[in-house]
mmCIF file of C-alpha atoms in Angstrom:
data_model
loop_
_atom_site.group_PDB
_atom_site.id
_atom_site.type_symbol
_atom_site.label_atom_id
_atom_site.label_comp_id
_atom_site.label_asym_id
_atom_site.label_seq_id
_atom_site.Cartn_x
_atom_site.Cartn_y
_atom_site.Cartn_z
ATOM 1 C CA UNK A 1 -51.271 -17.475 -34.270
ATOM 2 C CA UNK A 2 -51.191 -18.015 -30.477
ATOM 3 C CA UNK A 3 -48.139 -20.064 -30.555
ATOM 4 C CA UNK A 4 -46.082 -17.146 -32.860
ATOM 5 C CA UNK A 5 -47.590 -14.735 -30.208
ATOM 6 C CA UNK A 6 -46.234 -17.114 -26.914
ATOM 7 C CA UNK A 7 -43.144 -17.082 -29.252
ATOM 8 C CA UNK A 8 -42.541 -13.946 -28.989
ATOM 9 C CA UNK A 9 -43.815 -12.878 -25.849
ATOM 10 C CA UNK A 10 -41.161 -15.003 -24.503
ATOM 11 C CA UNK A 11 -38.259 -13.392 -27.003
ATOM 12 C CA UNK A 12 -39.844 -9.960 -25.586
ATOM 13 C CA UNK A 13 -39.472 -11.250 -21.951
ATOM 14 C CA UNK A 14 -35.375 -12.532 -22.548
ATOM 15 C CA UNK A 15 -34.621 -9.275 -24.787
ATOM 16 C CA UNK A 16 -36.188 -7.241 -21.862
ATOM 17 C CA UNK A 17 -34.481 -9.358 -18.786
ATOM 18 C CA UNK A 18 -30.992 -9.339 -20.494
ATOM 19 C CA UNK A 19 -31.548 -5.392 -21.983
ATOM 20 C CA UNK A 20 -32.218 -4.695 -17.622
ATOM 21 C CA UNK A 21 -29.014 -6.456 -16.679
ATOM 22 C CA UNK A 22 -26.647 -4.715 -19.062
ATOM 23 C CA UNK A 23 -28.576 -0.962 -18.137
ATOM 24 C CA UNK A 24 -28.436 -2.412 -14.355
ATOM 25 C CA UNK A 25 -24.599 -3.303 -14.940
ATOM 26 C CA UNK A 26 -23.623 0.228 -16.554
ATOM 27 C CA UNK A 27 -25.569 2.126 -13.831
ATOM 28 C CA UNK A 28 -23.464 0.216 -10.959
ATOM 29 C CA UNK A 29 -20.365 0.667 -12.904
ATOM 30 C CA UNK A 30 -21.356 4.568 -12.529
ATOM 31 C CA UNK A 31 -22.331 5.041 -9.023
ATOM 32 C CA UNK A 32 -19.882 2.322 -8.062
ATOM 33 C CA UNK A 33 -17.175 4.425 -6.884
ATOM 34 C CA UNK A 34 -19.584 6.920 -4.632
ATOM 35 C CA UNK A 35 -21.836 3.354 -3.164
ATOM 36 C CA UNK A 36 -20.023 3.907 -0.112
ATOM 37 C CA UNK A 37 -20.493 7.566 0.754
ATOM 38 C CA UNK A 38 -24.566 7.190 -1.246
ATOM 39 C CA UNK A 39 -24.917 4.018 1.303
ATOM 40 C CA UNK A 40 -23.260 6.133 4.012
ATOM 41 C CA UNK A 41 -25.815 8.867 3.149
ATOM 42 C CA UNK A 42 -28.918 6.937 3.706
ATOM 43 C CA UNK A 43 -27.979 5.668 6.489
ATOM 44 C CA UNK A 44 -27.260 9.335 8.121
ATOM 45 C CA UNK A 45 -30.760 10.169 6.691
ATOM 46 C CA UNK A 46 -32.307 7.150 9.230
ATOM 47 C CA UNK A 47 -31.099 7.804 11.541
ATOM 48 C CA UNK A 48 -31.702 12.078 11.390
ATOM 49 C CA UNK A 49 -35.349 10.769 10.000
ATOM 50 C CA UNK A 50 -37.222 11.581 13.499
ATOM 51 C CA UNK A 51 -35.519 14.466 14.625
ATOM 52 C CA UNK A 52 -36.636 16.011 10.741
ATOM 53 C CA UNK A 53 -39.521 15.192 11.178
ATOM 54 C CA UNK A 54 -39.981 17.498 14.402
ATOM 55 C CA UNK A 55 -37.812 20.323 12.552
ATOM 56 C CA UNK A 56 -40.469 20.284 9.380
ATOM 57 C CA UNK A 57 -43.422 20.433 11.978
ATOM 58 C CA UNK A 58 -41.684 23.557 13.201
ATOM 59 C CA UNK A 59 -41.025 25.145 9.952
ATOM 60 C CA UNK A 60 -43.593 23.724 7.821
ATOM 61 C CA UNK A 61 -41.715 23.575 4.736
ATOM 62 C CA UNK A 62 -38.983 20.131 3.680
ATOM 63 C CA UNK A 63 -36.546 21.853 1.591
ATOM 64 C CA UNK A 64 -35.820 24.256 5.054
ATOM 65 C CA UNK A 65 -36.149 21.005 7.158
ATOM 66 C CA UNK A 66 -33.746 19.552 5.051
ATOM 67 C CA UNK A 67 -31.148 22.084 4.791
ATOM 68 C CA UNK A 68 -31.665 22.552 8.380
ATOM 69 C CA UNK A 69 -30.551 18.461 9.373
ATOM 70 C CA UNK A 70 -27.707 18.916 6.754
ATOM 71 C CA UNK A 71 -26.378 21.684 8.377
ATOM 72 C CA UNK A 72 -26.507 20.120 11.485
ATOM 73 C CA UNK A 73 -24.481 17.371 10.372
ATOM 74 C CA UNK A 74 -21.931 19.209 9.199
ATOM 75 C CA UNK A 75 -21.304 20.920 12.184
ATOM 76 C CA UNK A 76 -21.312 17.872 14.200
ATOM 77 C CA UNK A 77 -19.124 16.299 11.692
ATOM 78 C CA UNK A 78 -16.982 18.895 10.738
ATOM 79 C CA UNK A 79 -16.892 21.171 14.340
ATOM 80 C CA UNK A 80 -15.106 17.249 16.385
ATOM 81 C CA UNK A 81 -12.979 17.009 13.857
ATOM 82 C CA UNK A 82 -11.636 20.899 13.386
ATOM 83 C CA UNK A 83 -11.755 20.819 17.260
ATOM 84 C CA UNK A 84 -9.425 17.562 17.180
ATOM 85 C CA UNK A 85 -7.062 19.076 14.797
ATOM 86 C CA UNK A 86 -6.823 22.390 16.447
ATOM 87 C CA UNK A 87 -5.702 20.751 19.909
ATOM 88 C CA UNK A 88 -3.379 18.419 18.181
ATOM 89 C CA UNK A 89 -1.178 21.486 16.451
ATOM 90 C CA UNK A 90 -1.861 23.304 19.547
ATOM 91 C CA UNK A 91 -0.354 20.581 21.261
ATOM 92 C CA UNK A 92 2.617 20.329 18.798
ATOM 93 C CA UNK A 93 3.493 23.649 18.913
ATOM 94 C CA UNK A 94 3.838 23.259 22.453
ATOM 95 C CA UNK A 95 6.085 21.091 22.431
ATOM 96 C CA UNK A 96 8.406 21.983 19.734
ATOM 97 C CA UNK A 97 8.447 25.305 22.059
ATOM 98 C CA UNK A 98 9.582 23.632 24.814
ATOM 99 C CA UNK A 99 12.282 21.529 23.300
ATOM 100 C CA UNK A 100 13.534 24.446 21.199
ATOM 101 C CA UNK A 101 13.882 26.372 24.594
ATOM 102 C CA UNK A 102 15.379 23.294 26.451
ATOM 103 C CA UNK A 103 17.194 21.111 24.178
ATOM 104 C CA UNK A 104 19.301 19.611 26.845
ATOM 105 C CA UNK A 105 16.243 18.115 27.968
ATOM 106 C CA UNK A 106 16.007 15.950 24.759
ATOM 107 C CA UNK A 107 20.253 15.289 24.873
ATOM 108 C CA UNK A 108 20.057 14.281 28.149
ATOM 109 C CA UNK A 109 16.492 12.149 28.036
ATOM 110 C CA UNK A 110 17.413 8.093 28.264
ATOM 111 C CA UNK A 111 14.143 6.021 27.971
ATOM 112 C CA UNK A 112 16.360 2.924 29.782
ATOM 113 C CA UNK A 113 16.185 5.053 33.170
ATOM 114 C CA UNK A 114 12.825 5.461 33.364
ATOM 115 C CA UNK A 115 11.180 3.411 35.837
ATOM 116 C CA UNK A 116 7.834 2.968 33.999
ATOM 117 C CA UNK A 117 10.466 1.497 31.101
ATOM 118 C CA UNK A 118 12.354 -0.776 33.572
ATOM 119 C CA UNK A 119 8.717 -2.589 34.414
ATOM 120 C CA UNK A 120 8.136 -3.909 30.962
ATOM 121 C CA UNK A 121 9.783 -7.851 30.153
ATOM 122 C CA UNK A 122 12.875 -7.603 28.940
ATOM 123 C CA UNK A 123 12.624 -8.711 25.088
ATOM 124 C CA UNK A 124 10.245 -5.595 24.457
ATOM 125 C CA UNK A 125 12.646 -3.739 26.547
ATOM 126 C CA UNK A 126 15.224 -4.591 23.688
ATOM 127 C CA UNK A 127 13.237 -4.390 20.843
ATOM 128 C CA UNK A 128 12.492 -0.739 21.340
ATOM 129 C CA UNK A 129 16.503 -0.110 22.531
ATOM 130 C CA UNK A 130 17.045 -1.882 19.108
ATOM 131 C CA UNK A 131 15.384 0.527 17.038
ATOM 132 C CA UNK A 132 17.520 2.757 14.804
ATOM 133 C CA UNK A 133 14.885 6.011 15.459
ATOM 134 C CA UNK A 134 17.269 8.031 13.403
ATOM 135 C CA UNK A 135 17.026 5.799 10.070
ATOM 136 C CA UNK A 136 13.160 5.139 10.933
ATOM 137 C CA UNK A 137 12.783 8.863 11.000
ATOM 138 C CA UNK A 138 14.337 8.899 7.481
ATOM 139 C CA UNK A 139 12.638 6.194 5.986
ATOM 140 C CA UNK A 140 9.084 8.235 7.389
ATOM 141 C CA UNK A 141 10.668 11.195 5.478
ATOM 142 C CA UNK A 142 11.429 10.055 2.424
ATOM 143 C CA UNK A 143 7.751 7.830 2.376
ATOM 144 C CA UNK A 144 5.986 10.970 3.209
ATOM 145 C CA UNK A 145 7.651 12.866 0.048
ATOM 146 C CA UNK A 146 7.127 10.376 -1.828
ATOM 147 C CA UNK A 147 3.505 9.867 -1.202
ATOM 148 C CA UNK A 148 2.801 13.614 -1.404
ATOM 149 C CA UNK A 149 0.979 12.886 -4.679
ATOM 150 C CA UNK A 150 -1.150 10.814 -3.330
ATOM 151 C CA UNK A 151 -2.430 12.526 -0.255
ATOM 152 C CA UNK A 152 -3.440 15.295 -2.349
ATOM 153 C CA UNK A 153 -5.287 13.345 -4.558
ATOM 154 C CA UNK A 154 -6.223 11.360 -1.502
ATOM 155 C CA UNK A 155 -7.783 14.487 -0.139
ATOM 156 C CA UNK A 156 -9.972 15.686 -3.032
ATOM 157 C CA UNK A 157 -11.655 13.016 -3.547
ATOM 158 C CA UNK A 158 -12.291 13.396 0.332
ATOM 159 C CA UNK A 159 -13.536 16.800 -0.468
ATOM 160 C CA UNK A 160 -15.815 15.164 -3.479
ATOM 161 C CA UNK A 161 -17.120 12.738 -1.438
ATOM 162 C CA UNK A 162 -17.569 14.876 1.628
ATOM 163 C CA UNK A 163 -19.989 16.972 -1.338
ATOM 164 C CA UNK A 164 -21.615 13.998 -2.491
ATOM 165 C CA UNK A 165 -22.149 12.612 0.743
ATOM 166 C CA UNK A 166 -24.234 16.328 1.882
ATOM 167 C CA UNK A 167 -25.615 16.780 -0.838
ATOM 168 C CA UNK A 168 -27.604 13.121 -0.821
ATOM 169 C CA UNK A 169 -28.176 13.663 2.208
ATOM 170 C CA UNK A 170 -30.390 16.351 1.996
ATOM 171 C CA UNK A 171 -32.701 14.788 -1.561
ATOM 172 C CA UNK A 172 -32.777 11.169 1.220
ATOM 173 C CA UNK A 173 -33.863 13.779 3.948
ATOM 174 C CA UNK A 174 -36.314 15.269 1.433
ATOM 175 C CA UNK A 175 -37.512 12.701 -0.462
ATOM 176 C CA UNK A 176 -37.521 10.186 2.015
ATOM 177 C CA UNK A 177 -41.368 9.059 1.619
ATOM 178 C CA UNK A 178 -40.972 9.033 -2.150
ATOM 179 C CA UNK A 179 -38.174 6.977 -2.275
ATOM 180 C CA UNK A 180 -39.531 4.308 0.354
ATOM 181 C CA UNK A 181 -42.994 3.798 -1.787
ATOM 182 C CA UNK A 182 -40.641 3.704 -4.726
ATOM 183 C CA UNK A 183 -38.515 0.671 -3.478
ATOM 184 C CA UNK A 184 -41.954 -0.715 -1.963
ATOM 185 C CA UNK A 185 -43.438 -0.721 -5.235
ATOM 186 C CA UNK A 186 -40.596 -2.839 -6.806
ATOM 187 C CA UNK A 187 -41.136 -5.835 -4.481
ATOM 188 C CA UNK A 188 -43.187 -8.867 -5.394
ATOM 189 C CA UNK A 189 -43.851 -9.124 -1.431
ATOM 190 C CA UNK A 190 -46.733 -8.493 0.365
ATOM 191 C CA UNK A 191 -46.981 -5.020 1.882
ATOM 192 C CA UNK A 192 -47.160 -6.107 5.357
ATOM 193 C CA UNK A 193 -43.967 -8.014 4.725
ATOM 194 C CA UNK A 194 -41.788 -5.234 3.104
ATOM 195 C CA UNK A 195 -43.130 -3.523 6.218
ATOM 196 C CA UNK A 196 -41.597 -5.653 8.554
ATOM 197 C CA UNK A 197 -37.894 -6.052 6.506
ATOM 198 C CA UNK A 198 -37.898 -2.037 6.922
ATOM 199 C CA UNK A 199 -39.361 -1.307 10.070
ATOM 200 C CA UNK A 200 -36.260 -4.207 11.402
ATOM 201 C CA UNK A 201 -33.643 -2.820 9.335
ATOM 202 C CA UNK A 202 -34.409 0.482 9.741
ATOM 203 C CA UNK A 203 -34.655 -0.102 13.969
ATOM 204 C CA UNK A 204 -30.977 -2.224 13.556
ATOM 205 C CA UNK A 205 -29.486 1.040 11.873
ATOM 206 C CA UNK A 206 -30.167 3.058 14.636
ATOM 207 C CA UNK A 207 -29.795 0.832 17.545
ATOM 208 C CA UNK A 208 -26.521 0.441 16.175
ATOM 209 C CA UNK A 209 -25.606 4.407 16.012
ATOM 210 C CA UNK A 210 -27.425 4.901 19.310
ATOM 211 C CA UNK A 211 -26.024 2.331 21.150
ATOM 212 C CA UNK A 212 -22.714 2.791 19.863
ATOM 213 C CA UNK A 213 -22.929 6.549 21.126
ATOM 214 C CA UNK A 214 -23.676 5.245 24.439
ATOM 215 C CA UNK A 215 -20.898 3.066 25.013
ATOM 216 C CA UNK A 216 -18.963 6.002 23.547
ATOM 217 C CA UNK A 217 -20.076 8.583 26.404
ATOM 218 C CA UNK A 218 -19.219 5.522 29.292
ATOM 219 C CA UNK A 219 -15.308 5.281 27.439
ATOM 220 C CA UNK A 220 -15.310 8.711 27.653
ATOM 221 C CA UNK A 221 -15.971 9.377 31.624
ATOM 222 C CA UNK A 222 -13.475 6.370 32.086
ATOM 223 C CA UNK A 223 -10.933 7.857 30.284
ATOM 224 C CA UNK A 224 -11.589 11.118 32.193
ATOM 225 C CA UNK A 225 -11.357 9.104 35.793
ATOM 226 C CA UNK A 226 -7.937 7.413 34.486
ATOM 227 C CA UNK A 227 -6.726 10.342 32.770
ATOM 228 C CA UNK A 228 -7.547 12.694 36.051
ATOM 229 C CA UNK A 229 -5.517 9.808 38.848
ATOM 230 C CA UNK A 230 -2.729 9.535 36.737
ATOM 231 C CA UNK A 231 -2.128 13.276 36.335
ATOM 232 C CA UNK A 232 -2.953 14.317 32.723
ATOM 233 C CA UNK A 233 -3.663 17.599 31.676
ATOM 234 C CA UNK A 234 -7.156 18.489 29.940
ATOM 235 C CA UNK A 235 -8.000 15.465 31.190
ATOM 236 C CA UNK A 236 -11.886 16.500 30.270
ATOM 237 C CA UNK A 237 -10.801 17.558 26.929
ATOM 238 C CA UNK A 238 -9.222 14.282 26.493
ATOM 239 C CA UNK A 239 -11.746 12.305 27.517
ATOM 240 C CA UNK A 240 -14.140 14.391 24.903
ATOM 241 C CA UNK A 241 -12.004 13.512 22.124
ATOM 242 C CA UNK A 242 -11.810 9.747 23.467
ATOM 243 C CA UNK A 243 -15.837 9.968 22.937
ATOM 244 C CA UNK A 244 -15.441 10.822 19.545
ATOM 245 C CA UNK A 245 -12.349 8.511 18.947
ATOM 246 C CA UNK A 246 -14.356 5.848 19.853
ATOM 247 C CA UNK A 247 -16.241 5.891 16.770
ATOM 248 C CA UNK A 248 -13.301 5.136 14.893
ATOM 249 C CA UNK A 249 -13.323 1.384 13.790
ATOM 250 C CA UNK A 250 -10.529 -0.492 14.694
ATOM 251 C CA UNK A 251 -8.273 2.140 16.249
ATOM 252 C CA UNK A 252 -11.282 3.769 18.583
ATOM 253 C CA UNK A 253 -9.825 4.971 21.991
ATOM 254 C CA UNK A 254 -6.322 4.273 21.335
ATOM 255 C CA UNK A 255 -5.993 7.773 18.957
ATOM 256 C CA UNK A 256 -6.310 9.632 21.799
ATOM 257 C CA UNK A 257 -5.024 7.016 25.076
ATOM 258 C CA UNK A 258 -1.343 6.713 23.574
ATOM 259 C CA UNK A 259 -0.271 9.666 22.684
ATOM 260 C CA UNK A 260 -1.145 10.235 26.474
ATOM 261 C CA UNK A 261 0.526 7.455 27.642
ATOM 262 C CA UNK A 262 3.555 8.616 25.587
ATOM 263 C CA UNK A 263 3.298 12.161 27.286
ATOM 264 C CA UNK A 264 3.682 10.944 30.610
ATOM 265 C CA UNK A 265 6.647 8.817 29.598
ATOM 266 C CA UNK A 266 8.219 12.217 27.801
ATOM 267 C CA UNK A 267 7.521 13.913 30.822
ATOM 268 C CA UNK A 268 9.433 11.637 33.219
ATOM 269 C CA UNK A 269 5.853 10.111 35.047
ATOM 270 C CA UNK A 270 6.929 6.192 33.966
ATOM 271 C CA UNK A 271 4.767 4.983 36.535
ATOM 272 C CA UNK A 272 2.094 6.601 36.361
ATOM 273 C CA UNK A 273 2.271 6.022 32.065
ATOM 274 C CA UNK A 274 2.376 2.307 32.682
ATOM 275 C CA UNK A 275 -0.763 2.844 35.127
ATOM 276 C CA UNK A 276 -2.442 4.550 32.558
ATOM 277 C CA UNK A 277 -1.593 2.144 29.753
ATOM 278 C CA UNK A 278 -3.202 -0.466 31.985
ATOM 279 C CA UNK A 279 -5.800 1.440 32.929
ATOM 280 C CA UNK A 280 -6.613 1.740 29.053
ATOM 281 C CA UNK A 281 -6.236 -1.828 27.870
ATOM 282 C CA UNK A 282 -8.095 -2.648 31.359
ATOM 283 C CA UNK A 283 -11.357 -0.339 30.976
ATOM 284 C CA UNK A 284 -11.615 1.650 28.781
ATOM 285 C CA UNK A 285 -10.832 -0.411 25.305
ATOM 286 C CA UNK A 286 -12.589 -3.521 26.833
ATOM 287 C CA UNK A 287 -15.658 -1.950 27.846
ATOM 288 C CA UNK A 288 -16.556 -1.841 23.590
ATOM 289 C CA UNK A 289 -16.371 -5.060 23.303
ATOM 290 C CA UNK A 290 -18.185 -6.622 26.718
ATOM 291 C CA UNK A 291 -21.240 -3.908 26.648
ATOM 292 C CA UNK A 292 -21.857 -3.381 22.289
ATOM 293 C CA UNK A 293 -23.619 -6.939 22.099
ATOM 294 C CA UNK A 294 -25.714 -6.228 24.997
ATOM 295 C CA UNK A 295 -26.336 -2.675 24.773
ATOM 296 C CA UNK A 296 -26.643 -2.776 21.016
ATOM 297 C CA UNK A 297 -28.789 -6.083 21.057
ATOM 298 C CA UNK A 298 -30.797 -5.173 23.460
ATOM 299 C CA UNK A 299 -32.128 -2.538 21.263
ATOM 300 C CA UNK A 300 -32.279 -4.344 18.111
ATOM 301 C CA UNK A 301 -33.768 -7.747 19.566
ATOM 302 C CA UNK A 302 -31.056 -9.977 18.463
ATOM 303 C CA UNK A 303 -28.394 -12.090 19.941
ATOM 304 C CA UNK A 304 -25.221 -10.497 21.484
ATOM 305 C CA UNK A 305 -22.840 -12.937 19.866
ATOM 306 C CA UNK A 306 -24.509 -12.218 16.455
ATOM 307 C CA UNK A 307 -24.194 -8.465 16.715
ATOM 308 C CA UNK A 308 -20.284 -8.542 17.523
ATOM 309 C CA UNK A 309 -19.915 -11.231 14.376
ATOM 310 C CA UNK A 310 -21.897 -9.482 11.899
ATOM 311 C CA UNK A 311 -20.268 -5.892 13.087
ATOM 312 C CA UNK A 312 -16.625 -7.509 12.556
ATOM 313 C CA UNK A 313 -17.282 -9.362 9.186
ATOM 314 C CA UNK A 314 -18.716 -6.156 7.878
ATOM 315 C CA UNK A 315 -15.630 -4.131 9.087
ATOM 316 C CA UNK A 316 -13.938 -6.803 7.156
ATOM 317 C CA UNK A 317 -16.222 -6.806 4.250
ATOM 318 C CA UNK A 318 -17.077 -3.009 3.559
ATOM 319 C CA UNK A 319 -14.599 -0.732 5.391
ATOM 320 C CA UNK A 320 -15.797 1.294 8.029
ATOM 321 C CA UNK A 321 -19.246 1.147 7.301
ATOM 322 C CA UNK A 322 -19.816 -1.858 7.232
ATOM 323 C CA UNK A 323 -19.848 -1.666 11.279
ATOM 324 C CA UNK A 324 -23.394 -0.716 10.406
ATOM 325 C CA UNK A 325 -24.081 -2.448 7.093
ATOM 326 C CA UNK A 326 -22.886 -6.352 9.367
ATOM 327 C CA UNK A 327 -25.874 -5.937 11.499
ATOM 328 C CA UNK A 328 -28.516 -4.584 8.880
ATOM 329 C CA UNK A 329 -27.596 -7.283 6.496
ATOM 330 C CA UNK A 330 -28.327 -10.007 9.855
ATOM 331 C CA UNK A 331 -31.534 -7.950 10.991
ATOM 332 C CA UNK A 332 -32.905 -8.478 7.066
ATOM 333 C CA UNK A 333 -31.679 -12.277 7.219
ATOM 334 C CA UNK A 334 -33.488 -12.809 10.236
ATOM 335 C CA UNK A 335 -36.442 -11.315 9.016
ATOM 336 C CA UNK A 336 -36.166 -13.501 5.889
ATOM 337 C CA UNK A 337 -35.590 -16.467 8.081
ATOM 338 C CA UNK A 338 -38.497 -15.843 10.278
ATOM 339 C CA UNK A 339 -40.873 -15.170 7.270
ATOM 340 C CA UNK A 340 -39.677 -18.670 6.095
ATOM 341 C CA UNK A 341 -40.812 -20.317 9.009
ATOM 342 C CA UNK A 342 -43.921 -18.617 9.406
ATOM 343 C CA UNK A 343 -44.822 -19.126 5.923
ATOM 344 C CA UNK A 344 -43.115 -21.999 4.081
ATOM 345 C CA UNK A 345 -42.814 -24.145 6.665
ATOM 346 C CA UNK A 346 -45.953 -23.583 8.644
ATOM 347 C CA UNK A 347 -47.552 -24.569 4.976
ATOM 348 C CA UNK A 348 -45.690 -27.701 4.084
ATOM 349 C CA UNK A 349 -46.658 -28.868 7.916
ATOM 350 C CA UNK A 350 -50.109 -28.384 7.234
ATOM 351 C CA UNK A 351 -50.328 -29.589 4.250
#
């Protein structure tokens, strides 16, 4: 009898392990098109964690706390980015104004006599003489129409995850404690190290918002400095839009630095676009690059060179977030690898 009972406690044990990873595959294949924005989610509710905690001291209730962070987020989400769009149409309108009431001045503008123009080498001096901005005009027409389609789908499922995205949000913000005993409870490890994993992940998530946020404030006042010698406009409105520009992966200060640039070649200032230009590929994009390591692993307690890796190879691996999700990952590695020494190793040397 005990063997027909080991028997089948083992058939139990495969039916059960192979009856998880089929439920465990169908639930992925469900959330997997909102992992991003859930991931995305949880990370916002980190990082909002402490300041929640303060706001439910105040109010003494978590659904009000909660509701309370989320509609805080929105604003600062939503408020840069209506802000952003309302100075760019603003902007637009302004100058379709101006070239409706001057339209010599676009007849008679020739990029080859501007000075700033004359400075660059020659061979980009031709390419951009060589470009037919008529047909490339056309060929941006006729792609817009026929992606219409598209961006409109594009943009509700924006709008759906933009919904799915708040709306986690506030259960993470909520439920927070629940959820963390939950995924506690699940782990073979010892408590004190699931502690450890979390309290280092959980300090890499938001050295890497924080610090990010301060290397956004120091582009920001050196875009204002450049943008202010060189003559621009709103240069302090600029250079608040280049601190939230800079969160942009890949493109970061440039959204806002070359349309500048590109004004004060419209405008007839050549030299003082070409200073600015500089000024931007100089300071103010460079300064991401040389301070995030130290700034970002000076908070999180890991090497420079392995922040900027792990940030780019998670750009590269998950989108945008993964400029957050590259330095968890190596903050729960390291942990791992430093449990393995202490442990493992540390063991088989004794023994």
């Amino acid at each position: 009898m005990s063997r027909i009972s080991e028997s089948h406690t083992h058939i139990a044990r495969w039916f059960f392990l192979l009856l998880a990873t089929a439920v465990a595959a169908l639930f992925w294949k469900v959330i997997a098109p909102y992992a991003i924005t859930l991931v995305t989610a949880a990370i916002a509710a980190v990082v909002l964690a402490p300041l929640e905690k303060r706001v439910r001291r105040l109010v003494r209730h978590p659904h009000v706390s909660a509701v309370i962070m989320v509609a805080f987020m929105f604003f600062l989400v939503v408020g840069p980015l209506a802000a952003l769009l309302a100075v760019m149409l603003d902007q637009a309108f302004d100058i379709v104004a101006s070239t409706v009431a001057n339209p010599d001045w676009v007849a008679s503008f020739r990029l080859e006599e501007q000075a700033g123009f004359l400075l660059l080498p020659e061979f980009i001096r031709h390419g951009i003489l060589s470009l037919d901005v008529v047909g490339l005009l056309r060929s941006v027409a006729q792609w817009a129409t026929s992606n219409l389609g598209t961006f409109l789908q594009g943009t509700t499922v924006f709008i759906l995850n933009a919904f799915i995205f708040f709306v986690s949000l506030y259960y993470f913000l909520l439920d927070r404690e629940r959820i963390s005993k939950e995924m506690l409870a699940l782990s073979p490890l010892r408590d004190s190290v699931d502690h450890e994993i979390a309290v280092r992940m959980v300090g890499t998530v938001r050295g890497v918002i924080f610090g990010s946020l301060i290397i956004a404030v120091v582009q920001g006042i050196l875009a204002g400095i450049g943008l202010t010698i060189f003559g621009v406009p709103g240069a302090f409105l600029w250079a608040a839009l280049v601190v939230i520009a800079a969160q942009v992966p890949m493109l970061g200060t440039g959204i806002v630095m070359l349309p500048c640039v590109a004004y004060l070649f419209v405008v007839g200032e050549s030299a003082s676009a070409v200073g600015l230009l500089i000024w931007s590929l100089a300071l103010v994009a460079t300064v991401d690059n040389m301070l995030k390591p130290y700034v970002v692993g000076g908070r999180t307690r890991m090497h420079g060179l392995l922040i900027l890796v792990s940030m780019l190879g998670g750009l590269e691996a998950f989108g945008p977030i993964g400029f957050i999700l590259g330095p968890t990952i190596l903050a729960a590695f390291l942990v791992v690898v430093e449990l393995y020494k202490a442990g493992i190793l540390e063991n088989n040397k004794a023994a």
